[in-house]
Coordinates of C-alpha atoms in Angstrom, one line a residue:
X1 CA -142.8 -15.2 36.3
X2 CA -145.7 -13.3 37.8
X3 CA -149.2 -14.7 37.3
X4 CA -151.0 -12.7 34.5
X5 CA -154.4 -11.4 35.6
X6 CA -156.7 -10.2 32.8
X7 CA -158.9 -7.2 33.8
X8 CA -161.9 -6.4 31.6
X9 CA -161.9 -2.8 30.4
X10 CA -164.9 -0.9 29.1
X11 CA -164.7 0.1 25.5
X12 CA -166.5 2.4 23.1
X13 CA -168.1 5.7 23.8
X14 CA -166.2 9.0 24.3
X15 CA -163.7 7.5 26.9
X16 CA -160.7 5.5 26.0
X17 CA -161.0 2.0 27.6
X18 CA -157.6 2.3 29.3
X19 CA -158.5 5.7 30.8
X20 CA -162.0 4.7 31.8
X21 CA -160.7 1.8 33.8
X22 CA -159.6 3.1 37.2
X23 CA -156.0 2.5 38.1
X24 CA -157.0 0.9 41.4
X25 CA -157.7 -2.5 39.7
X26 CA -154.2 -2.6 38.2
X27 CA -152.6 -1.4 41.4
X28 CA -154.4 -4.0 43.6
X29 CA -153.4 -6.8 41.2
X30 CA -149.8 -5.8 41.1
X31 CA -149.6 -5.2 44.8
X32 CA -150.7 -8.8 45.3
X33 CA -147.8 -10.0 43.0
X34 CA -149.7 -10.3 39.7
X35 CA -149.1 -8.8 36.3
X36 CA -152.2 -6.9 35.0
X37 CA -153.4 -7.3 31.4
X38 CA -156.3 -5.1 30.3
X39 CA -158.8 -6.8 28.0
X40 CA -161.0 -4.4 25.9
X41 CA -164.6 -5.6 25.9
X42 CA -166.1 -4.0 22.8
X43 CA -166.4 -7.4 21.2
X44 CA -164.1 -10.3 22.2
X45 CA -166.6 -13.1 22.0
X46 CA -164.8 -14.8 19.1
X47 CA -161.4 -14.4 20.7
X48 CA -162.3 -15.2 24.3
X49 CA -160.3 -18.4 24.2
X50 CA -157.2 -16.6 22.9
X51 CA -157.5 -13.8 25.5
X52 CA -157.8 -16.3 28.3
X53 CA -154.9 -18.3 27.0
X54 CA -152.8 -15.2 27.8
X55 CA -154.1 -15.0 31.4
X56 CA -153.8 -17.1 34.5
X57 CA -156.7 -15.5 36.2
X58 CA -159.4 -12.9 35.5
X59 CA -161.0 -9.8 37.1
X60 CA -164.5 -8.8 35.8
X61 CA -164.5 -5.1 36.5
X62 CA -167.3 -2.7 37.5
X63 CA -169.5 -0.7 35.2
X64 CA -173.0 -0.2 33.9
X65 CA -176.2 -2.3 34.0
X66 CA -176.5 -5.7 32.3
X67 CA -179.2 -5.9 29.7
X68 CA -182.1 -7.7 31.4
X69 CA -182.9 -9.7 28.3
X70 CA -180.0 -12.0 29.3
X71 CA -181.9 -13.1 32.4
X72 CA -185.4 -13.2 30.8
X73 CA -186.8 -9.8 31.8
X74 CA -187.9 -6.6 30.2
X75 CA -186.2 -3.3 31.3
X76 CA -187.9 -1.4 34.1
X77 CA -188.0 2.5 34.1
X78 CA -185.2 2.7 36.6
X79 CA -182.7 0.8 34.5
X80 CA -179.7 2.9 33.2
X81 CA -177.9 2.5 29.9
X82 CA -176.7 -1.0 28.9
X83 CA -174.0 -2.4 26.6
X84 CA -174.9 -5.8 25.1
X85 CA -171.6 -6.1 23.4
X86 CA -169.8 -5.8 26.7
X87 CA -172.2 -8.1 28.4
X88 CA -171.7 -10.8 25.7
X89 CA -167.9 -10.4 25.7
X90 CA -167.7 -10.8 29.5
X91 CA -170.1 -13.7 29.5
X92 CA -167.8 -15.4 27.0
X93 CA -164.6 -14.7 29.0
X94 CA -166.3 -15.9 32.3
X95 CA -167.6 -19.1 30.8
X96 CA -164.2 -19.8 29.1
X97 CA -162.5 -19.3 32.5
X98 CA -164.8 -21.8 34.0
X99 CA -164.0 -24.3 31.3
X100 CA -160.3 -23.9 31.8
X101 CA -160.4 -23.8 35.6
X102 CA -158.9 -20.3 35.9
X103 CA -159.9 -18.3 38.9
X104 CA -162.2 -15.2 38.5
X105 CA -162.9 -12.3 40.8
X106 CA -166.0 -10.4 39.8
X107 CA -166.3 -6.8 41.2
X108 CA -169.7 -5.0 41.4
X109 CA -171.0 -5.3 37.9
X110 CA -168.5 -8.2 37.5
X111 CA -170.3 -10.2 40.2
X112 CA -173.6 -9.6 38.4
X113 CA -172.0 -10.7 35.1
X114 CA -170.8 -13.9 36.7
X115 CA -174.2 -14.6 38.1
X116 CA -176.1 -14.0 34.9
X117 CA -173.6 -15.9 32.8
X118 CA -174.4 -19.1 34.6
X119 CA -178.2 -18.7 35.0
X120 CA -178.8 -16.3 37.9
X121 CA -181.0 -13.2 38.0
X122 CA -180.7 -9.6 39.2
X123 CA -182.6 -6.9 40.9
X124 CA -182.8 -4.3 38.2
X125 CA -183.1 -1.5 40.7
X126 CA -183.0 -2.1 44.5
X127 CA -185.0 1.0 45.6
X128 CA -187.8 0.1 43.1
X129 CA -187.9 -3.6 43.6
X130 CA -186.6 -4.6 47.0
X131 CA -187.3 -3.1 50.4
X132 CA -183.6 -2.3 51.2
X133 CA -183.2 -0.7 54.6
X134 CA -179.8 0.7 54.1
X135 CA -178.2 2.9 51.4
X136 CA -176.3 0.9 48.7
X137 CA -175.1 3.8 46.6
X138 CA -172.9 6.1 48.7
X139 CA -172.1 9.6 47.6
X140 CA -168.7 10.4 49.2
X141 CA -165.7 12.1 47.7
X142 CA -163.4 9.1 48.2
X143 CA -164.1 5.6 47.0
X144 CA -161.9 4.3 49.7
X145 CA -164.4 5.3 52.4
X146 CA -166.0 2.3 54.2
X147 CA -169.8 2.7 54.2
X148 CA -171.8 -0.3 55.5
X149 CA -171.3 -3.6 57.1
X150 CA -171.7 -7.1 55.7
X151 CA -171.8 -10.5 57.2
X152 CA -169.8 -13.4 55.5
X153 CA -171.4 -16.8 55.3
X154 CA -169.9 -19.2 57.8
X155 CA -167.5 -21.8 56.2
X156 CA -167.5 -19.9 52.9
X157 CA -164.4 -19.5 50.8
X158 CA -164.8 -15.8 51.2
X159 CA -164.8 -16.1 55.0
X160 CA -161.6 -18.1 54.8
X161 CA -160.0 -15.4 52.6
X162 CA -161.2 -12.3 54.5
X163 CA -161.8 -13.7 58.0
X164 CA -165.0 -14.9 59.6
X165 CA -167.7 -12.5 60.9
X166 CA -168.6 -9.0 59.9
X167 CA -166.7 -6.7 57.7
X168 CA -167.2 -3.2 56.2
X169 CA -167.3 -2.3 52.6
X170 CA -167.9 0.6 50.2
X171 CA -171.0 0.6 48.1
X172 CA -171.8 2.0 44.6
X173 CA -174.6 0.0 43.1
X174 CA -178.4 0.1 42.4
X175 CA -178.5 -3.5 41.1
X176 CA -177.7 -6.7 42.9
X177 CA -177.9 -10.5 42.7
X178 CA -181.5 -11.6 43.1
X179 CA -181.2 -15.4 42.7
X180 CA -177.8 -17.0 42.7
X181 CA -176.9 -19.1 39.7
X182 CA -176.9 -22.9 39.8
X183 CA -173.6 -24.0 41.2
X184 CA -173.1 -20.8 43.2
X185 CA -174.0 -19.9 46.7
X186 CA -174.4 -16.7 48.7
X187 CA -171.1 -15.8 50.4
X188 CA -172.1 -12.5 52.1
X189 CA -175.1 -10.3 52.7
X190 CA -175.8 -6.8 54.0
X191 CA -177.9 -6.3 57.1
X192 CA -181.0 -5.8 55.0
X193 CA -180.6 -9.1 53.3
X194 CA -179.2 -7.8 50.0
X195 CA -176.7 -10.3 48.6
X196 CA -173.2 -8.8 48.7
X197 CA -171.2 -11.8 47.4
X198 CA -171.5 -15.1 45.7
X199 CA -169.0 -17.9 45.1
X200 CA -168.8 -20.9 42.9
X201 CA -169.2 -24.1 44.9
X202 CA -165.9 -25.5 43.5
X203 CA -164.0 -22.5 44.8
X204 CA -162.7 -21.0 41.6
X205 CA -165.0 -17.9 41.3
X206 CA -165.9 -15.2 43.7
X207 CA -168.1 -12.2 43.0
X208 CA -168.4 -9.2 45.4
X209 CA -170.8 -6.3 45.1
X210 CA -168.4 -3.7 46.5
X211 CA -165.1 -2.3 45.2
X212 CA -162.2 -4.0 47.0
X213 CA -159.7 -2.5 44.6
X214 CA -160.4 0.9 46.2
X215 CA -160.0 -0.5 49.7
X216 CA -157.1 -2.8 49.3
X217 CA -154.3 -0.4 50.0
X218 CA -155.6 0.4 53.5
X219 CA -157.6 -2.7 54.4
X220 CA -155.9 -6.1 54.5
X221 CA -159.2 -8.0 54.5
X222 CA -160.0 -6.5 51.0
X223 CA -156.4 -6.8 49.8
X224 CA -156.8 -10.5 50.6
X225 CA -159.2 -11.0 47.7
X226 CA -156.5 -10.1 45.2
X227 CA -153.9 -12.2 47.1
X228 CA -156.3 -15.2 46.7
X229 CA -156.7 -14.5 43.0
X230 CA -153.0 -14.1 42.2
X231 CA -152.0 -17.1 44.4
X232 CA -154.7 -19.4 42.9
X233 CA -153.8 -18.2 39.4
X234 CA -150.2 -19.0 40.0
X235 CA -151.0 -22.5 41.1
X236 CA -152.8 -23.0 37.7
X237 CA -149.7 -22.3 35.6

């Protein structure tokens, strides 16, 4: 039996949740040997326990901005649209995964969800709030295009998964982790100091600011993240 990996899917609005979620997530999970299960996030707070009971691991997918009220701030002018129902649903799923020891991979927004869920904070807008010296929001036709470098923290779980030293990634964000949540540490950073990855100290959760699902097919170091998730999820069964 393949490990079942839940993937949070945006819900509501004009787009169908299953169409809005890019196929790259599903393909990356299944190429790593997992079975993908899409979880709609319009409001699963009351059923987070049941959804997680169907899964061996979880992917928190990318998307829009997190409402800053969840980390004690008011919105700045550069903040884009938010979805508090999705925020609350993913917080509930993430916290339940921690309680049950199921591995979680947070991707872009998902890394931010992970951080805020356990008490961390965010930069609401990098250009407005932090002197970032490189572009973090590329505008290229293909999301599989590598864009900037990142350095992995020595002796981190992420470095063991992807390989020590510098790597390259794609980049599609204007928010980022500001202060890592208690129990988490910085696992990677860009050359300008922007946090690119965090990981839980017990090794069950990793959040990355880039989109490895778009890179996994052609880049083994990024595919390794999904291999880790599926393997760890399988060990939990």
